[in-house]
Structure formats: structure tokens, C-alpha cells
Amino acid sequence: GAVVSQHPSRVICKSGTSVKIECRSLDFQATTMFWYRQFPKKSLMLMATSNEGSKATYEQGVEKDKFLINHASLTLSTLTVTSAHPEDSSFYICSARPQSSYEQYFGPGTRLTVT
Amino acid sequence: GQSLEQPSEVTAVEGAIVQINCTYQTSGFYGLSWYQQHDGGAPTFLSYNALDGLEETGRFSSFLSRSDSYGYLLLQELQMKDSASYFCAVRGPYGQNFVFGPGTRLSVLP
């Protein structure tokens, strides 16, 4: 149980375009989902906390207009990187927290490359 | 500010025991989590301490001392498949791991 999927697993886009990444909890309902960013051989950086039906809470230094987060249902959160630039290239990982637990389950990640 | 410190690399042989330390300095502390991440993969949960003491889960144990702002992950009977990066993370009030440590790369040698 407690499986989280992400789609796509890899995406290459041109500078200036927008990319949407989906995060789904497959076998549980997640009131809270989290979005992280990870650079090669570096640690995870929490970008934002997403609660179903309300606005996401962004960490300091993360541009909310650039990284749009929508948590439309208890099993789906999306991250849209708007007007992507090469410096946005990174590994984006989501995690989901079941309603009855404080544990987090991570998705497999999405590798974004902006050319 | 928020900071966690971990050793960058640890090397050990199969069958050995290794301890990975984590010290933290954060505003707001609700617990310390440990995650394993293989290259190219997502982090997987290993252990969690909200209170002082030792938590044991199979070959992995985790310890926390809140007064010392210190914890460690203990891996016993090391196997080759344990070669990975290990991260400690501080939890916030909503269960979010809001600060991750820099990670410790463990290499298990035959």
C-alpha cells in the first residue's frame, strides 16, 4: 500500500514554455502533499505544502507565481513550472501524507530538463 | 536559520555496523525522520523519532536526544544493497519534513 505516482518521469522542454507535473496517491487519500526539488547529489529542498481544497503554502524563496500548485482532490496535486528556464532544470519529487498518518510517501520523481 | 549536519560519506564492509549522525538546529522541532535514497530513485522512509530514545525496525535503528539536538541512524548487518544516500529530516507541526540534511553517502564494500 501507500503508493505515490508521478507523471511524467522525465520531460524536456524549451525555455519559456510551461510544464505540468502530476502527483497521485494511488491507494490512499492524501490531505497533504509536498513538493520538493533536488539538485544532483544534493539534498531535498521543500518547495511547498499543498492542502486539498486550499492554497499551497510556499517556503521562503520559492516563487509562487512561477511554481503553481493545485491540489484539486484528495489523490491529485499538480505542480506547473511556468515560463521555464534552464535554471529550473532539476529533479522534482512529491510526497503525500495519508489522512490518518504523519508519515510521508514519496513519488518516484520527475526529471525536468529545460533547453 | 535552519540547518542539519551529517557526515558526507561513510564506508563500511558487509556484515558490519555503521552509525550515521545528524545534528540539527531549527526553529520548531516535532521529530526526526530518516530516509534512504538510491541513485536516481525517490527517498524511502526508514525510521522516525518524536521522543528521546531508540526506535528499532529490523536491521535499522534510530536514536534521538532532543536536549542535544542530535540523532543517529544505526545500520546493522550491512548488505551491499544498503549502499545509498541517507538523509535525516526535521518534521514540522503538520508532519512536513521541512528541512533535510545534506545526506550521507554510504558505500558498503564486499
PDB file of C-alpha atoms in Angstrom:
ATOM      1  CA  GLY A   1       0.000   0.000   0.000  1.00  0.00           C
ATOM      2  CA  ALA A   2       0.849   3.717   0.135  1.00  0.00           C
ATOM      3  CA  VAL A   3       1.925   4.147  -3.471  1.00  0.00           C
ATOM      4  CA  VAL A   4       2.525   7.558  -4.963  1.00  0.00           C
ATOM      5  CA  SER A   5       2.975   8.080  -8.680  1.00  0.00           C
ATOM      6  CA  GLN A   6       4.330  10.997 -10.639  1.00  0.00           C
ATOM      7  CA  HIS A   7       3.883  11.819 -14.286  1.00  0.00           C
ATOM      8  CA  PRO A   8       5.855  12.368 -16.367  1.00  0.00           C
ATOM      9  CA  SER A   9       9.016  10.704 -15.115  1.00  0.00           C
ATOM     10  CA  ARG A  10      11.134  12.736 -17.493  1.00  0.00           C
ATOM     11  CA  VAL A  11      10.381  15.837 -19.508  1.00  0.00           C
ATOM     12  CA  ILE A  12      12.426  18.045 -21.770  1.00  0.00           C
ATOM     13  CA  CYS A  13      11.003  21.416 -22.682  1.00  0.00           C
ATOM     14  CA  LYS A  14      12.121  24.595 -24.343  1.00  0.00           C
ATOM     15  CA  SER A  15      12.865  27.750 -22.436  1.00  0.00           C
ATOM     16  CA  GLY A  16       9.763  29.880 -21.989  1.00  0.00           C
ATOM     17  CA  THR A  17       7.260  27.052 -22.042  1.00  0.00           C
ATOM     18  CA  SER A  18       5.290  25.672 -19.097  1.00  0.00           C
ATOM     19  CA  VAL A  19       5.397  22.149 -17.765  1.00  0.00           C
ATOM     20  CA  LYS A  20       2.860  20.382 -15.574  1.00  0.00           C
ATOM     21  CA  ILE A  21       3.840  17.561 -13.245  1.00  0.00           C
ATOM     22  CA  GLU A  22       1.189  15.350 -11.660  1.00  0.00           C
ATOM     23  CA  CYS A  23       1.418  13.631  -8.306  1.00  0.00           C
ATOM     24  CA  ARG A  24      -1.143  10.975  -7.413  1.00  0.00           C
ATOM     25  CA  SER A  25      -1.706   8.876  -4.336  1.00  0.00           C
ATOM     26  CA  LEU A  26      -2.901   5.595  -5.782  1.00  0.00           C
ATOM     27  CA  ASP A  27      -4.287   3.695  -2.829  1.00  0.00           C
ATOM     28  CA  PHE A  28      -4.932   6.273  -0.150  1.00  0.00           C
ATOM     29  CA  GLN A  29      -6.364   9.725   0.284  1.00  0.00           C
ATOM     30  CA  ALA A  30      -3.858  12.449   0.977  1.00  0.00           C
ATOM     31  CA  THR A  31      -4.986  15.598   2.709  1.00  0.00           C
ATOM     32  CA  THR A  32      -1.498  16.988   2.361  1.00  0.00           C
ATOM     33  CA  MET A  33       1.040  16.697  -0.417  1.00  0.00           C
ATOM     34  CA  PHE A  34       4.517  18.146  -0.526  1.00  0.00           C
ATOM     35  CA  TRP A  35       6.707  19.235  -3.395  1.00  0.00           C
ATOM     36  CA  TYR A  36      10.489  19.040  -3.243  1.00  0.00           C
ATOM     37  CA  ARG A  37      13.325  19.915  -5.529  1.00  0.00           C
ATOM     38  CA  GLN A  38      16.633  18.090  -5.608  1.00  0.00           C
ATOM     39  CA  PHE A  39      19.833  19.008  -7.442  1.00  0.00           C
ATOM     40  CA  PRO A  40      22.300  16.266  -8.406  1.00  0.00           C
ATOM     41  CA  LYS A  41      23.987  14.733  -5.385  1.00  0.00           C
ATOM     42  CA  LYS A  42      22.306  17.311  -3.167  1.00  0.00           C
ATOM     43  CA  SER A  43      19.640  17.230  -0.512  1.00  0.00           C
ATOM     44  CA  LEU A  44      15.914  17.689  -0.954  1.00  0.00           C
ATOM     45  CA  MET A  45      14.539  21.188  -0.647  1.00  0.00           C
ATOM     46  CA  LEU A  46      10.913  21.605   0.374  1.00  0.00           C
ATOM     47  CA  MET A  47       9.219  23.949  -2.062  1.00  0.00           C
ATOM     48  CA  ALA A  48       5.644  23.971  -0.853  1.00  0.00           C
ATOM     49  CA  THR A  49       2.997  22.202   1.173  1.00  0.00           C
ATOM     50  CA  SER A  50      -0.257  21.563  -0.632  1.00  0.00           C
ATOM     51  CA  ASN A  51      -3.527  21.006   1.200  1.00  0.00           C
ATOM     52  CA  GLU A  52      -6.588  19.732  -0.627  1.00  0.00           C
ATOM     53  CA  GLY A  53      -9.017  22.496  -1.413  1.00  0.00           C
ATOM     54  CA  SER A  54      -6.856  25.358  -0.207  1.00  0.00           C
ATOM     55  CA  LYS A  55      -3.914  27.404  -1.365  1.00  0.00           C
ATOM     56  CA  ALA A  56      -0.457  25.952  -1.123  1.00  0.00           C
ATOM     57  CA  THR A  57       1.994  27.190   1.469  1.00  0.00           C
ATOM     58  CA  TYR A  58       5.290  28.083  -0.156  1.00  0.00           C
ATOM     59  CA  GLU A  59       8.670  28.004   1.545  1.00  0.00           C
ATOM     60  CA  GLN A  60      10.723  31.141   1.721  1.00  0.00           C
ATOM     61  CA  GLY A  61      12.439  31.947  -1.551  1.00  0.00           C
ATOM     62  CA  VAL A  62      10.099  29.872  -3.717  1.00  0.00           C
ATOM     63  CA  GLU A  63       8.173  31.950  -6.268  1.00  0.00           C
ATOM     64  CA  LYS A  64       4.521  31.010  -6.075  1.00  0.00           C
ATOM     65  CA  ASP A  65       3.776  32.595  -9.451  1.00  0.00           C
ATOM     66  CA  LYS A  66       6.470  30.515 -11.085  1.00  0.00           C
ATOM     67  CA  PHE A  67       5.663  27.229  -9.404  1.00  0.00           C
ATOM     68  CA  LEU A  68       1.887  26.898  -9.469  1.00  0.00           C
ATOM     69  CA  ILE A  69       0.473  24.190  -7.245  1.00  0.00           C
ATOM     70  CA  ASN A  70      -3.046  22.854  -7.385  1.00  0.00           C
ATOM     71  CA  HIS A  71      -4.424  20.201  -5.063  1.00  0.00           C
ATOM     72  CA  ALA A  72      -7.801  19.613  -6.604  1.00  0.00           C
ATOM     73  CA  SER A  73      -8.646  16.319  -4.973  1.00  0.00           C
ATOM     74  CA  LEU A  74      -7.526  14.040  -2.173  1.00  0.00           C
ATOM     75  CA  THR A  75      -5.486  11.990  -4.620  1.00  0.00           C
ATOM     76  CA  LEU A  76      -4.037  14.539  -7.026  1.00  0.00           C
ATOM     77  CA  SER A  77      -1.719  17.510  -6.786  1.00  0.00           C
ATOM     78  CA  THR A  78      -0.092  19.244  -9.734  1.00  0.00           C
ATOM     79  CA  LEU A  79       2.979  21.417  -9.995  1.00  0.00           C
ATOM     80  CA  THR A  80       3.228  23.691 -13.021  1.00  0.00           C
ATOM     81  CA  VAL A  81       6.567  25.275 -13.778  1.00  0.00           C
ATOM     82  CA  THR A  82       5.659  28.392 -15.708  1.00  0.00           C
ATOM     83  CA  SER A  83       7.919  30.076 -18.258  1.00  0.00           C
ATOM     84  CA  ALA A  84      10.626  27.543 -17.573  1.00  0.00           C
ATOM     85  CA  HIS A  85      14.277  28.474 -17.806  1.00  0.00           C
ATOM     86  CA  PRO A  86      17.394  26.296 -17.828  1.00  0.00           C
ATOM     87  CA  GLU A  87      17.986  27.017 -14.144  1.00  0.00           C
ATOM     88  CA  ASP A  88      14.669  25.309 -13.396  1.00  0.00           C
ATOM     89  CA  SER A  89      16.152  22.035 -14.595  1.00  0.00           C
ATOM     90  CA  SER A  90      16.063  19.718 -11.623  1.00  0.00           C
ATOM     91  CA  PHE A  91      14.592  16.587 -10.073  1.00  0.00           C
ATOM     92  CA  TYR A  92      11.155  17.346  -8.678  1.00  0.00           C
ATOM     93  CA  ILE A  93       9.747  14.939  -6.103  1.00  0.00           C
ATOM     94  CA  CYS A  94       6.343  14.936  -4.490  1.00  0.00           C
ATOM     95  CA  SER A  95       5.227  13.166  -1.358  1.00  0.00           C
ATOM     96  CA  ALA A  96       1.802  12.501   0.078  1.00  0.00           C
ATOM     97  CA  ARG A  97       0.606  12.142   3.639  1.00  0.00           C
ATOM     98  CA  PRO A  98      -2.387   9.889   4.393  1.00  0.00           C
ATOM     99  CA  GLN A  99      -5.232  11.390   6.362  1.00  0.00           C
ATOM    100  CA  SER A 100      -4.613   9.214   9.385  1.00  0.00           C
ATOM    101  CA  SER A 101      -0.834   9.329   9.492  1.00  0.00           C
ATOM    102  CA  TYR A 102       2.076  11.698   9.836  1.00  0.00           C
ATOM    103  CA  GLU A 103       4.146   9.555   7.515  1.00  0.00           C
ATOM    104  CA  GLN A 104       5.037  10.687   4.019  1.00  0.00           C
ATOM    105  CA  TYR A 105       5.291   8.538   0.940  1.00  0.00           C
ATOM    106  CA  PHE A 106       7.391   9.794  -1.908  1.00  0.00           C
ATOM    107  CA  GLY A 107       6.721   9.623  -5.598  1.00  0.00           C
ATOM    108  CA  PRO A 108       9.418   8.408  -7.990  1.00  0.00           C
ATOM    109  CA  GLY A 109      10.299  11.939  -9.073  1.00  0.00           C
ATOM    110  CA  THR A 110      10.256  13.877 -12.330  1.00  0.00           C
ATOM    111  CA  ARG A 111      13.432  14.934 -14.048  1.00  0.00           C
ATOM    112  CA  LEU A 112      12.916  18.249 -15.810  1.00  0.00           C
ATOM    113  CA  THR A 113      15.387  19.495 -18.383  1.00  0.00           C
ATOM    114  CA  VAL A 114      14.872  22.941 -19.858  1.00  0.00           C
ATOM    115  CA  THR A 115      16.805  23.654 -23.026  1.00  0.00           C
TER     116      THR A 115
ATOM    117  CA  GLY B   1      18.379  29.651  10.450  1.00  0.00           C
ATOM    118  CA  GLN B   2      17.642  26.026   9.870  1.00  0.00           C
ATOM    119  CA  SER B   3      20.493  23.600   9.465  1.00  0.00           C
ATOM    120  CA  LEU B   4      21.241  19.940   9.769  1.00  0.00           C
ATOM    121  CA  GLU B   5      24.651  18.376   9.646  1.00  0.00           C
ATOM    122  CA  GLN B   6      25.595  14.873   8.566  1.00  0.00           C
ATOM    123  CA  PRO B   7      28.878  13.293   7.508  1.00  0.00           C
ATOM    124  CA  SER B   8      29.162  13.438   3.737  1.00  0.00           C
ATOM    125  CA  GLU B   9      30.453   9.905   3.248  1.00  0.00           C
ATOM    126  CA  VAL B  10      30.777   6.669   5.199  1.00  0.00           C
ATOM    127  CA  THR B  11      32.365   3.430   4.053  1.00  0.00           C
ATOM    128  CA  ALA B  12      31.944   0.033   5.693  1.00  0.00           C
ATOM    129  CA  VAL B  13      32.154  -3.658   4.813  1.00  0.00           C
ATOM    130  CA  GLU B  14      29.398  -6.207   4.501  1.00  0.00           C
ATOM    131  CA  GLY B  15      28.188  -7.503   7.833  1.00  0.00           C
ATOM    132  CA  ALA B  16      29.476  -4.511   9.769  1.00  0.00           C
ATOM    133  CA  ILE B  17      27.568  -1.945  11.800  1.00  0.00           C
ATOM    134  CA  VAL B  18      27.599   1.720  10.852  1.00  0.00           C
ATOM    135  CA  GLN B  19      26.230   4.793  12.608  1.00  0.00           C
ATOM    136  CA  ILE B  20      25.248   7.946  10.728  1.00  0.00           C
ATOM    137  CA  ASN B  21      24.967  11.009  12.923  1.00  0.00           C
ATOM    138  CA  CYS B  22      22.742  14.018  12.458  1.00  0.00           C
ATOM    139  CA  THR B  23      22.791  17.253  14.413  1.00  0.00           C
ATOM    140  CA  TYR B  24      20.161  19.873  13.871  1.00  0.00           C
ATOM    141  CA  GLN B  25      19.477  23.496  14.573  1.00  0.00           C
ATOM    142  CA  THR B  26      15.953  24.521  13.648  1.00  0.00           C
ATOM    143  CA  SER B  27      13.176  26.766  14.797  1.00  0.00           C
ATOM    144  CA  GLY B  28      10.415  24.341  15.559  1.00  0.00           C
ATOM    145  CA  PHE B  29      11.056  20.651  16.037  1.00  0.00           C
ATOM    146  CA  TYR B  30       8.448  17.924  16.030  1.00  0.00           C
ATOM    147  CA  GLY B  31      10.555  14.916  15.206  1.00  0.00           C
ATOM    148  CA  LEU B  32      13.437  13.499  13.202  1.00  0.00           C
ATOM    149  CA  SER B  33      12.948  11.229  10.216  1.00  0.00           C
ATOM    150  CA  TRP B  34      15.424   9.110   8.304  1.00  0.00           C
ATOM    151  CA  TYR B  35      15.207   8.293   4.604  1.00  0.00           C
ATOM    152  CA  GLN B  36      17.184   6.144   2.199  1.00  0.00           C
ATOM    153  CA  GLN B  37      17.675   7.145  -1.417  1.00  0.00           C
ATOM    154  CA  HIS B  38      19.329   5.079  -4.104  1.00  0.00           C
ATOM    155  CA  ASP B  39      20.787   6.881  -7.104  1.00  0.00           C
ATOM    156  CA  GLY B  40      18.024   8.077  -9.410  1.00  0.00           C
ATOM    157  CA  GLY B  41      15.301   6.937  -7.052  1.00  0.00           C
ATOM    158  CA  ALA B  42      12.924   8.531  -4.607  1.00  0.00           C
ATOM    159  CA  PRO B  43      13.521   8.646  -0.860  1.00  0.00           C
ATOM    160  CA  THR B  44      12.035   5.815   1.144  1.00  0.00           C
ATOM    161  CA  PHE B  45      11.127   6.083   4.792  1.00  0.00           C
ATOM    162  CA  LEU B  46      13.288   4.238   7.298  1.00  0.00           C
ATOM    163  CA  SER B  47      12.540   5.491  10.763  1.00  0.00           C
ATOM    164  CA  TYR B  48      11.083   8.310  12.827  1.00  0.00           C
ATOM    165  CA  ASN B  49      11.708   9.615  16.353  1.00  0.00           C
ATOM    166  CA  ALA B  50       9.438  12.100  18.041  1.00  0.00           C
ATOM    167  CA  LEU B  51      10.681  11.358  21.544  1.00  0.00           C
ATOM    168  CA  ASP B  52      14.074  10.666  23.047  1.00  0.00           C
ATOM    169  CA  GLY B  53      15.370   7.158  22.824  1.00  0.00           C
ATOM    170  CA  LEU B  54      15.916   4.332  20.419  1.00  0.00           C
ATOM    171  CA  GLU B  55      13.489   3.084  17.780  1.00  0.00           C
ATOM    172  CA  GLU B  56      14.271  -0.290  16.266  1.00  0.00           C
ATOM    173  CA  THR B  57      12.979  -1.519  12.921  1.00  0.00           C
ATOM    174  CA  GLY B  58      14.701  -4.672  11.819  1.00  0.00           C
ATOM    175  CA  ARG B  59      18.313  -4.019  10.884  1.00  0.00           C
ATOM    176  CA  PHE B  60      17.798  -0.267  11.206  1.00  0.00           C
ATOM    177  CA  SER B  61      17.544   1.667  14.451  1.00  0.00           C
ATOM    178  CA  SER B  62      17.308   5.370  15.078  1.00  0.00           C
ATOM    179  CA  PHE B  63      18.102   7.354  18.174  1.00  0.00           C
ATOM    180  CA  LEU B  64      17.142  10.854  19.258  1.00  0.00           C
ATOM    181  CA  SER B  65      18.297  13.171  22.019  1.00  0.00           C
ATOM    182  CA  ARG B  66      16.295  16.365  21.898  1.00  0.00           C
ATOM    183  CA  SER B  67      18.365  18.022  24.612  1.00  0.00           C
ATOM    184  CA  ASP B  68      21.465  17.552  22.470  1.00  0.00           C
ATOM    185  CA  SER B  69      19.695  18.267  19.151  1.00  0.00           C
ATOM    186  CA  TYR B  70      21.229  15.052  17.951  1.00  0.00           C
ATOM    187  CA  GLY B  71      20.175  11.810  16.414  1.00  0.00           C
ATOM    188  CA  TYR B  72      21.669   8.882  14.608  1.00  0.00           C
ATOM    189  CA  LEU B  73      20.738   6.049  12.311  1.00  0.00           C
ATOM    190  CA  LEU B  74      22.281   2.673  13.078  1.00  0.00           C
ATOM    191  CA  LEU B  75      22.515   0.096  10.334  1.00  0.00           C
ATOM    192  CA  GLN B  76      23.425  -3.439  11.354  1.00  0.00           C
ATOM    193  CA  GLU B  77      24.454  -6.482   9.342  1.00  0.00           C
ATOM    194  CA  LEU B  78      25.255  -4.294   6.381  1.00  0.00           C
ATOM    195  CA  GLN B  79      24.439  -5.592   2.929  1.00  0.00           C
ATOM    196  CA  MET B  80      25.607  -4.406  -0.465  1.00  0.00           C
ATOM    197  CA  LYS B  81      22.109  -3.158  -1.223  1.00  0.00           C
ATOM    198  CA  ASP B  82      22.415  -0.719   1.690  1.00  0.00           C
ATOM    199  CA  SER B  83      24.792   1.375  -0.434  1.00  0.00           C
ATOM    200  CA  ALA B  84      22.780   4.565  -0.859  1.00  0.00           C
ATOM    201  CA  SER B  85      22.403   8.082   0.447  1.00  0.00           C
ATOM    202  CA  TYR B  86      20.795   8.556   3.833  1.00  0.00           C
ATOM    203  CA  PHE B  87      19.062  11.748   4.867  1.00  0.00           C
ATOM    204  CA  CYS B  88      17.845  12.956   8.213  1.00  0.00           C
ATOM    205  CA  ALA B  89      14.960  15.410   8.152  1.00  0.00           C
ATOM    206  CA  VAL B  90      13.280  17.570  10.755  1.00  0.00           C
ATOM    207  CA  ARG B  91       9.500  17.491  10.861  1.00  0.00           C
ATOM    208  CA  GLY B  92       7.279  20.486  11.339  1.00  0.00           C
ATOM    209  CA  PRO B  93       3.887  20.786  13.003  1.00  0.00           C
ATOM    210  CA  TYR B  94       1.949  19.432  10.013  1.00  0.00           C
ATOM    211  CA  GLY B  95       4.107  16.383   9.530  1.00  0.00           C
ATOM    212  CA  GLN B  96       6.072  18.003   6.769  1.00  0.00           C
ATOM    213  CA  ASN B  97       9.781  17.265   6.515  1.00  0.00           C
ATOM    214  CA  PHE B  98      10.645  20.883   6.132  1.00  0.00           C
ATOM    215  CA  VAL B  99      14.401  20.610   6.385  1.00  0.00           C
ATOM    216  CA  PHE B 100      16.516  17.787   5.041  1.00  0.00           C
ATOM    217  CA  GLY B 101      20.109  17.171   5.980  1.00  0.00           C
ATOM    218  CA  PRO B 102      22.787  17.223   3.274  1.00  0.00           C
ATOM    219  CA  GLY B 103      22.814  13.456   3.112  1.00  0.00           C
ATOM    220  CA  THR B 104      25.401  10.791   3.879  1.00  0.00           C
ATOM    221  CA  ARG B 105      26.569   8.559   1.092  1.00  0.00           C
ATOM    222  CA  LEU B 106      27.142   5.050   2.416  1.00  0.00           C
ATOM    223  CA  SER B 107      29.309   2.673   0.462  1.00  0.00           C
ATOM    224  CA  VAL B 108      29.249  -0.968   1.511  1.00  0.00           C
ATOM    225  CA  LEU B 109      32.264  -2.948   0.358  1.00  0.00           C
ATOM    226  CA  PRO B 110      32.429  -6.724  -0.054  1.00  0.00           C
TER     227      PRO B 110
END
